Coordinates of C-alpha atoms and ligand atoms in Angstrom, one line a residue:
M1 CA -203.8 129.4 10.7
H2 CA -205.0 129.0 13.8
V3 CA -205.0 125.4 15.0
T4 CA -205.9 123.5 18.0
C5 CA -204.4 120.1 18.4
I6 CA -206.3 117.3 21.1
V7 CA -204.4 114.6 23.2
G8 CA -206.1 112.8 25.7
A9 CA -204.5 109.8 26.5
R10 CA -201.6 107.8 26.5
P11 CA -201.2 106.8 22.9
N12 CA -202.2 110.2 21.5
F13 CA -198.7 111.5 22.8
M14 CA -196.5 110.2 20.4
K15 CA -198.6 110.4 17.5
V16 CA -199.0 114.8 18.3
A17 CA -195.2 115.3 19.1
P18 CA -194.2 115.1 15.8
I19 CA -197.8 117.0 14.6
L20 CA -196.0 120.1 16.7
R21 CA -193.0 119.7 15.5
A22 CA -193.7 119.7 11.0
A23 CA -195.4 122.3 11.8
E24 CA -192.5 124.7 13.4
A25 CA -191.8 124.4 9.6
W26 CA -194.4 127.2 9.0
P27 CA -194.4 130.7 10.1
D28 CA -198.1 131.3 9.6
V29 CA -199.3 128.2 11.8
R30 CA -199.6 129.1 15.4
T31 CA -200.7 125.5 17.2
R32 CA -202.4 125.3 20.7
L33 CA -202.4 122.6 22.4
V34 CA -204.9 121.3 24.8
H35 CA -204.8 118.4 27.2
T36 CA -208.0 116.4 28.2
G37 CA -206.7 114.5 31.1
Q38 CA -208.5 111.6 29.9
H39 CA -205.0 110.3 30.9
Y40 CA -203.6 112.1 34.1
D41 CA -201.4 109.7 35.9
E42 CA -197.2 110.5 35.8
R43 CA -196.4 107.3 34.1
M44 CA -199.6 107.8 31.7
S45 CA -199.6 111.2 30.7
D46 CA -196.1 113.8 31.9
L47 CA -193.6 111.2 31.2
F48 CA -194.4 110.8 27.8
F49 CA -194.2 114.9 27.7
D50 CA -190.9 115.2 29.3
Q51 CA -189.4 112.7 26.9
L52 CA -190.8 113.1 23.0
G53 CA -190.5 116.6 23.9
L54 CA -193.7 118.3 23.3
P55 CA -194.6 121.6 24.9
H56 CA -196.6 122.2 28.2
P57 CA -200.1 122.0 27.0
D58 CA -201.6 125.1 26.9
I59 CA -205.1 124.2 28.0
H60 CA -205.9 121.1 30.3
L61 CA -209.3 120.5 31.1
G62 CA -208.2 117.9 33.5
V63 CA -211.3 115.5 33.2
G64 CA -210.0 112.5 34.3
S65 CA -211.5 108.8 34.8
G66 CA -214.7 108.3 34.5
S67 CA -217.8 106.1 33.0
H68 CA -217.6 106.0 28.8
A69 CA -221.3 109.1 29.2
A70 CA -218.9 110.9 32.1
Q71 CA -216.2 111.1 30.5
T72 CA -217.2 111.9 26.8
A73 CA -219.3 114.8 28.4
R74 CA -217.0 116.4 30.6
V75 CA -214.5 116.5 27.9
M76 CA -217.3 117.9 25.3
L77 CA -218.2 121.2 28.3
Q78 CA -215.1 122.0 29.0
F79 CA -213.4 121.8 25.4
D80 CA -216.1 124.1 24.1
E81 CA -216.0 126.5 26.8
T82 CA -212.4 126.9 26.0
L83 CA -213.6 127.7 23.0
D84 CA -215.5 130.7 23.6
H85 CA -212.1 132.4 24.8
N86 CA -209.6 130.5 21.8
P87 CA -210.8 131.0 18.4
T88 CA -209.0 128.1 16.0
D89 CA -209.1 127.8 12.6
L90 CA -208.8 123.8 12.9
V91 CA -208.9 120.9 15.6
I92 CA -206.3 118.4 14.8
V93 CA -207.8 115.4 16.4
V94 CA -205.6 111.5 16.4
G95 CA -206.9 107.9 17.0
D96 CA -209.7 106.3 18.8
V97 CA -209.5 107.7 22.7
N98 CA -212.8 109.3 24.1
S99 CA -211.2 112.3 23.4
T100 CA -210.8 112.0 19.8
L101 CA -214.6 111.9 19.5
A102 CA -215.6 114.0 21.8
C103 CA -213.4 117.4 20.0
A104 CA -214.5 116.6 17.3
L105 CA -217.9 116.3 17.9
V106 CA -217.7 119.7 19.7
A107 CA -215.4 121.7 16.9
V108 CA -217.9 120.7 14.4
K109 CA -221.1 121.3 16.1
R110 CA -219.9 125.1 16.0
N111 CA -218.1 124.1 12.2
I112 CA -214.5 124.6 13.3
P113 CA -212.5 122.4 10.5
V114 CA -211.9 118.9 12.0
A115 CA -208.9 117.1 10.4
H116 CA -208.8 113.2 11.9
V117 CA -205.6 111.8 11.8
E118 CA -205.2 108.1 11.7
A119 CA -208.9 107.9 9.7
G120 CA -211.1 104.7 8.4
L121 CA -209.1 102.0 10.8
R122 CA -211.7 99.4 11.3
S123 CA -211.8 96.6 13.4
G124 CA -215.5 95.8 12.1
D125 CA -216.6 94.9 16.0
R126 CA -218.5 97.3 17.8
R127 CA -218.4 96.5 21.1
M128 CA -215.5 98.0 21.2
P129 CA -215.2 101.5 22.6
E130 CA -212.8 102.3 20.4
E131 CA -214.4 101.3 17.0
I132 CA -217.6 103.7 18.1
N133 CA -214.8 106.7 17.9
R134 CA -213.8 105.7 15.0
V135 CA -216.6 105.7 12.7
L136 CA -218.0 108.7 14.7
T137 CA -215.1 110.4 14.1
D138 CA -214.5 110.2 10.5
Q139 CA -217.8 110.7 9.8
I140 CA -217.6 114.4 11.1
S141 CA -214.3 115.0 9.8
D142 CA -213.2 117.0 6.9
L143 CA -209.7 116.0 6.3
L144 CA -209.1 112.3 7.3
F145 CA -205.6 111.7 7.1
T146 CA -205.0 107.3 6.3
T147 CA -202.3 105.1 7.5
E148 CA -202.3 102.8 5.4
R149 CA -204.3 102.1 2.4
S150 CA -207.5 99.8 3.1
A151 CA -208.5 102.4 5.2
A152 CA -209.9 104.5 2.1
D153 CA -211.5 101.7 1.1
N154 CA -212.8 101.9 4.7
L155 CA -214.1 105.4 4.3
R156 CA -215.9 105.2 1.3
A157 CA -217.4 102.5 1.9
E158 CA -219.1 104.3 4.6
G159 CA -219.9 107.3 2.2
I160 CA -217.0 109.6 2.6
A161 CA -215.7 111.9 0.3
A162 CA -212.9 110.4 -2.0
E163 CA -210.8 113.9 -1.4
K164 CA -211.4 114.9 1.4
I165 CA -209.0 111.6 2.0
H166 CA -205.0 111.8 2.0
F167 CA -202.5 108.6 2.8
V168 CA -199.9 110.4 4.5
G169 CA -198.1 107.4 6.3
N170 CA -198.3 106.9 10.3
V171 CA -197.0 109.7 12.4
M172 CA -196.5 106.7 15.8
I173 CA -193.9 105.6 13.6
D174 CA -191.9 109.1 12.8
T175 CA -192.1 109.5 16.2
L176 CA -190.5 106.1 16.7
Y177 CA -188.4 106.6 14.7
R178 CA -187.2 110.0 15.6
H179 CA -186.6 108.0 18.9
R180 CA -185.2 104.3 18.7
E181 CA -181.6 105.3 18.4
R182 CA -182.1 107.6 22.3
A183 CA -184.1 104.5 23.9
R184 CA -181.2 101.9 22.5
Q185 CA -179.6 104.0 25.3
S186 CA -181.5 102.8 27.6
D187 CA -180.0 100.8 30.7
V188 CA -183.9 99.3 31.0
L189 CA -183.0 95.5 30.0
S190 CA -179.6 95.5 32.1
R191 CA -181.9 96.6 34.9
L192 CA -183.9 94.1 35.3
G193 CA -181.7 91.5 34.1
L194 CA -182.8 90.9 30.6
T195 CA -181.2 89.1 27.4
E196 CA -181.1 90.3 24.0
R197 CA -184.0 88.3 22.0
R198 CA -185.0 85.6 24.9
Y199 CA -188.0 87.2 26.5
A200 CA -190.8 88.7 25.4
V201 CA -193.3 92.1 26.5
S202 CA -196.3 92.0 27.2
T203 CA -199.1 95.3 27.5
L204 CA -202.5 93.8 28.4
H205 CA -206.0 96.1 28.8
R206 CA -208.9 96.3 26.7
P207 CA -211.7 96.0 28.7
S208 CA -212.7 93.0 26.8
N209 CA -209.5 91.2 28.2
V210 CA -209.6 92.7 31.6
D211 CA -212.8 93.8 33.1
T212 CA -214.9 90.6 33.8
E213 CA -213.9 87.9 35.8
A214 CA -213.9 85.6 33.3
D215 CA -212.1 87.9 31.0
A216 CA -209.8 88.4 33.0
L217 CA -208.8 84.7 33.7
N218 CA -208.7 83.8 30.9
T219 CA -205.4 86.5 29.5
V220 CA -204.0 85.5 33.1
R221 CA -203.7 82.0 31.4
A222 CA -202.7 83.4 28.5
L223 CA -200.3 85.1 30.3
E224 CA -199.2 82.3 31.7
E225 CA -198.1 80.4 28.2
V226 CA -196.4 82.8 27.2
A227 CA -194.3 82.8 30.9
R228 CA -193.9 78.7 30.7
R229 CA -191.7 79.7 27.1
L230 CA -189.5 83.0 28.2
P231 CA -189.4 85.9 31.0
V232 CA -192.2 88.4 29.9
V233 CA -192.3 91.8 30.7
V234 CA -195.2 92.5 31.6
P235 CA -195.4 97.1 32.5
L236 CA -199.2 97.3 33.5
H237 CA -201.8 99.5 32.6
P238 CA -203.9 101.0 35.7
R239 CA -207.1 99.2 34.7
T240 CA -205.3 95.8 34.2
R241 CA -203.9 96.3 38.1
L242 CA -206.9 97.4 39.4
K243 CA -209.0 94.3 37.6
L244 CA -206.6 92.1 38.6
E245 CA -206.5 93.4 41.7
E246 CA -210.5 93.2 42.3
F247 CA -210.3 89.9 40.6
R248 CA -207.7 88.4 43.3
L249 CA -205.0 87.7 40.2
L250 CA -202.6 90.2 40.2
D251 CA -201.0 88.0 43.0
R252 CA -201.6 84.6 41.2
L253 CA -198.9 86.4 38.2
L254 CA -197.0 87.4 40.8
G255 CA -196.3 84.4 41.9
W256 CA -194.1 83.1 38.3
P257 CA -190.8 84.0 38.9
A258 CA -190.5 84.4 34.7
M259 CA -193.5 87.3 35.2
R260 CA -191.7 90.8 35.3
I261 CA -195.0 92.3 36.9
L262 CA -194.2 96.3 36.2
E263 CA -195.3 99.7 36.5
P264 CA -196.2 101.7 33.1
L265 CA -193.3 102.6 31.6
G266 CA -191.6 105.6 29.9
Y267 CA -191.6 105.6 26.0
F268 CA -187.9 105.2 25.8
E269 CA -188.2 102.3 28.2
F270 CA -190.9 100.5 26.7
L271 CA -190.1 101.2 22.9
A272 CA -186.3 99.8 24.3
L273 CA -188.2 96.6 25.1
V274 CA -189.7 95.8 22.6
D275 CA -187.1 96.2 20.2
R276 CA -184.7 93.9 21.8
S277 CA -187.7 91.6 23.1
A278 CA -188.4 88.0 20.7
L279 CA -191.5 88.4 20.6
V280 CA -194.8 90.9 22.4
F281 CA -198.4 89.6 23.3
T282 CA -199.9 92.4 23.1
D283 CA -204.0 93.7 22.9
S284 CA -203.3 97.4 21.8
G285 CA -203.6 99.1 18.4
G286 CA -200.1 100.8 18.2
I287 CA -198.2 98.5 19.6
Q288 CA -199.2 96.2 16.5
E289 CA -197.7 99.2 14.1
E290 CA -194.4 99.6 16.1
T291 CA -193.2 96.9 16.2
T292 CA -193.7 96.1 12.8
A293 CA -191.7 98.6 11.7
L294 CA -189.1 97.4 14.5
G295 CA -189.7 93.3 12.8
V296 CA -190.4 92.4 16.1
P297 CA -192.8 89.5 16.2
C298 CA -196.3 90.2 18.0
L299 CA -199.2 87.7 18.4
T300 CA -202.1 90.0 19.2
F301 CA -204.8 88.7 22.0
R302 CA -208.1 89.5 20.0
D303 CA -210.1 88.1 17.1
S304 CA -209.7 91.7 14.9
T305 CA -207.2 93.9 14.2
E306 CA -208.5 97.7 12.2
R307 CA -204.8 97.4 11.5
P308 CA -204.7 95.0 8.7
I309 CA -201.3 95.9 6.9
T310 CA -199.8 95.0 10.7
I311 CA -201.0 91.0 9.5
T312 CA -200.6 91.3 5.0
H313 CA -197.1 93.1 5.5
G314 CA -195.3 93.6 9.1
T315 CA -195.0 90.7 12.5
N316 CA -198.3 90.3 13.7
R317 CA -200.6 87.6 14.4
L318 CA -204.5 87.4 15.7
V319 CA -203.8 84.7 18.3
G320 CA -207.5 84.9 19.3
L321 CA -208.8 84.9 22.7
D322 CA -207.7 81.4 23.5
P323 CA -204.9 80.7 25.4
I324 CA -204.2 77.0 23.6
R325 CA -204.2 79.1 20.3
V326 CA -201.2 81.4 21.8
A327 CA -199.3 77.8 23.3
A328 CA -200.0 76.8 20.6
A329 CA -199.1 79.9 17.8
L330 CA -196.2 80.6 19.9
A331 CA -194.0 77.3 19.6
D332 CA -194.4 77.2 16.0
L333 CA -193.0 81.3 16.5
L334 CA -190.0 80.4 19.0
T335 CA -189.2 77.1 16.5
G336 CA -189.8 78.7 13.2
H337 CA -188.8 80.3 10.1
A338 CA -188.9 84.6 10.7
R339 CA -191.4 85.1 7.4
Q340 CA -190.7 87.4 5.1
V341 CA -191.6 91.1 6.1
S342 CA -191.6 94.7 4.6
V343 CA -192.2 98.1 6.4
P344 CA -195.5 100.3 5.0
E345 CA -195.7 102.1 2.9
L346 CA -194.8 105.3 3.5
W347 CA -194.1 104.4 7.1
D348 CA -191.1 106.5 6.8
G349 CA -190.4 109.2 9.4
H350 CA -192.3 112.0 7.0
A351 CA -195.4 111.8 8.1
A352 CA -196.6 114.8 9.6
E353 CA -194.7 116.6 7.4
R354 CA -197.4 115.6 4.2
I355 CA -200.5 115.7 7.0
W356 CA -198.9 120.2 7.3
T357 CA -198.8 119.9 3.7
V358 CA -202.3 118.6 3.0
L359 CA -203.3 121.2 5.4
R360 CA -201.6 124.2 3.8
Q361 CA -202.8 123.3 0.7
T362 CA -206.5 122.7 1.2
R363 CA -206.3 125.4 3.1
S364 CA -205.6 127.7 0.2
A365 CA -207.4 126.2 -1.9
R366 CA -211.2 125.7 0.7
S367 CA -212.6 129.1 2.2
D368 CA -213.5 127.8 5.0
L369 CA -209.9 126.8 6.0
A370 CA -208.8 130.1 5.2
A371 CA -211.7 132.3 6.9
P372 CA -210.8 134.0 10.2
A373 CA -210.4 132.4 13.1
Q374 CA -214.0 131.5 14.7
G375 CA -214.6 131.8 17.9
Ligands
UD1_1 C1 -208.1 104.3 27.4 C2 -208.0 104.6 25.4 C3 -207.7 103.4 24.3 C4 -206.3 103.5 24.4 C5 -206.1 103.7 26.3 C6 -204.6 103.7 26.1 C7 -211.0 105.3 25.3 C8 -212.3 105.0 24.8 N1 -209.7 103.8 25.2 O1 -208.1 103.8 27.4 O2 -207.7 103.0 23.2 O3 -205.4 102.1 24.0 O4 -206.4 104.8 26.7 O5 -203.6 103.5 27.3 O6 -210.6 106.1 25.4 N2 -206.1 105.1 35.3 C9 -205.9 105.4 35.9 N3 -204.4 106.7 35.6 C10 -205.2 107.0 34.3 C11 -205.4 107.0 33.6 C12 -206.5 105.8 33.5 O7 -205.5 105.3 37.2 O8 -204.3 108.2 33.7 C13 -206.9 104.2 35.4 C14 -208.7 104.9 36.0 O9 -208.8 103.7 36.7 C15 -209.7 104.2 34.7 C16 -208.9 103.7 33.7 O10 -207.8 103.5 34.5 O11 -211.0 104.3 35.0 C17 -209.6 103.4 32.3 O12 -209.1 104.6 31.7 P1 -209.8 105.5 30.8 O13 -208.7 106.6 29.9 O14 -211.3 105.7 31.0 O15 -209.6 104.4 29.5 P2 -208.2 103.1 29.2 O16 -208.5 102.0 29.6 O17 -206.7 104.0 29.8

């Protein structure tokens, strides 16, 4: 079985790493790694390959940045062309970035089966580009691997057959458990002069929070609420930095002694920082899950989440987009009692192995997955 795995953007790397590693247990499986190049900076891409032990991509499409249409179209054109020369039996896509949808669409049009890892998550907010990517990718995928049970309900409500859906757990948490000990050896806290559980970590980059001047200002105000209470480490995503500079808000943040504005961090450094922090303030999807697995309180600067289990079982709280609500939630968190939390079902470090078990079983049962590789 020849399987092509797609990565494009930073949150994909930690999801694909355990899938590739688990494939090594099966001598009849050949994997090929395609990097679309959606993220291309050293700190957004190469560093993760090194730290996570990802193999060098077999194919790099080098698409870079652009509008959603341009980026998606470039990935499609270039991935399509590579399939002329690199036949495959199955394409695995992960997450919800533009590269996920683009490659799934190319594959399905060539009648190549698609497996979507992290299927069925829904925020219900179609203004999020990721939500569009999720809904469409799931519609055209043959196998849907889910991280939490609510995802299957979402998929069935959209008419997806139950037999395509497999609850396997969370590959991103496979990676987190694998590297947690290694990350604990990082000296990042002492380098930044931080004391365990006496600082916050913040990442904010959603277009809806940074792309317009009014939204960026609101985000800055919310961040300032955090900095009023404790030191806050802010590894800035490139799009956030660009927007803050454009709106002349970066200097305002830099003026706060409690604010530690950094470049994007590597996986180990970031995990080490989050693991020992008092709380995380974010608009990321994945970090809501990582904090739940680590038991670190998370305040999510959004109105909705596609990962409800992080609220019902985990450490996550949605604080909306109002800096005053952020301040209230912070006060509550820093003075209140710890909530009872539990690690979600099957977030046990073995999701990738379950994926391969399903893939191999499906392959023996289904002729389209067992057919010779097609171009
Ligand atoms: C993408 C994903 C988002 C994910 C995020 C993680 C989509 C629709 N969005 O958003 O779900 O949470 O990645 O980081 O796919 N840039 C650089 N260097 C890079 C990459 C990007 O400077 O290596 C800058 C460019 O100015 C670019 C902007 O960031 O235009 C946005 O990059 P893009 O990949 O389009 O989306 P993200 O905001 O990173």
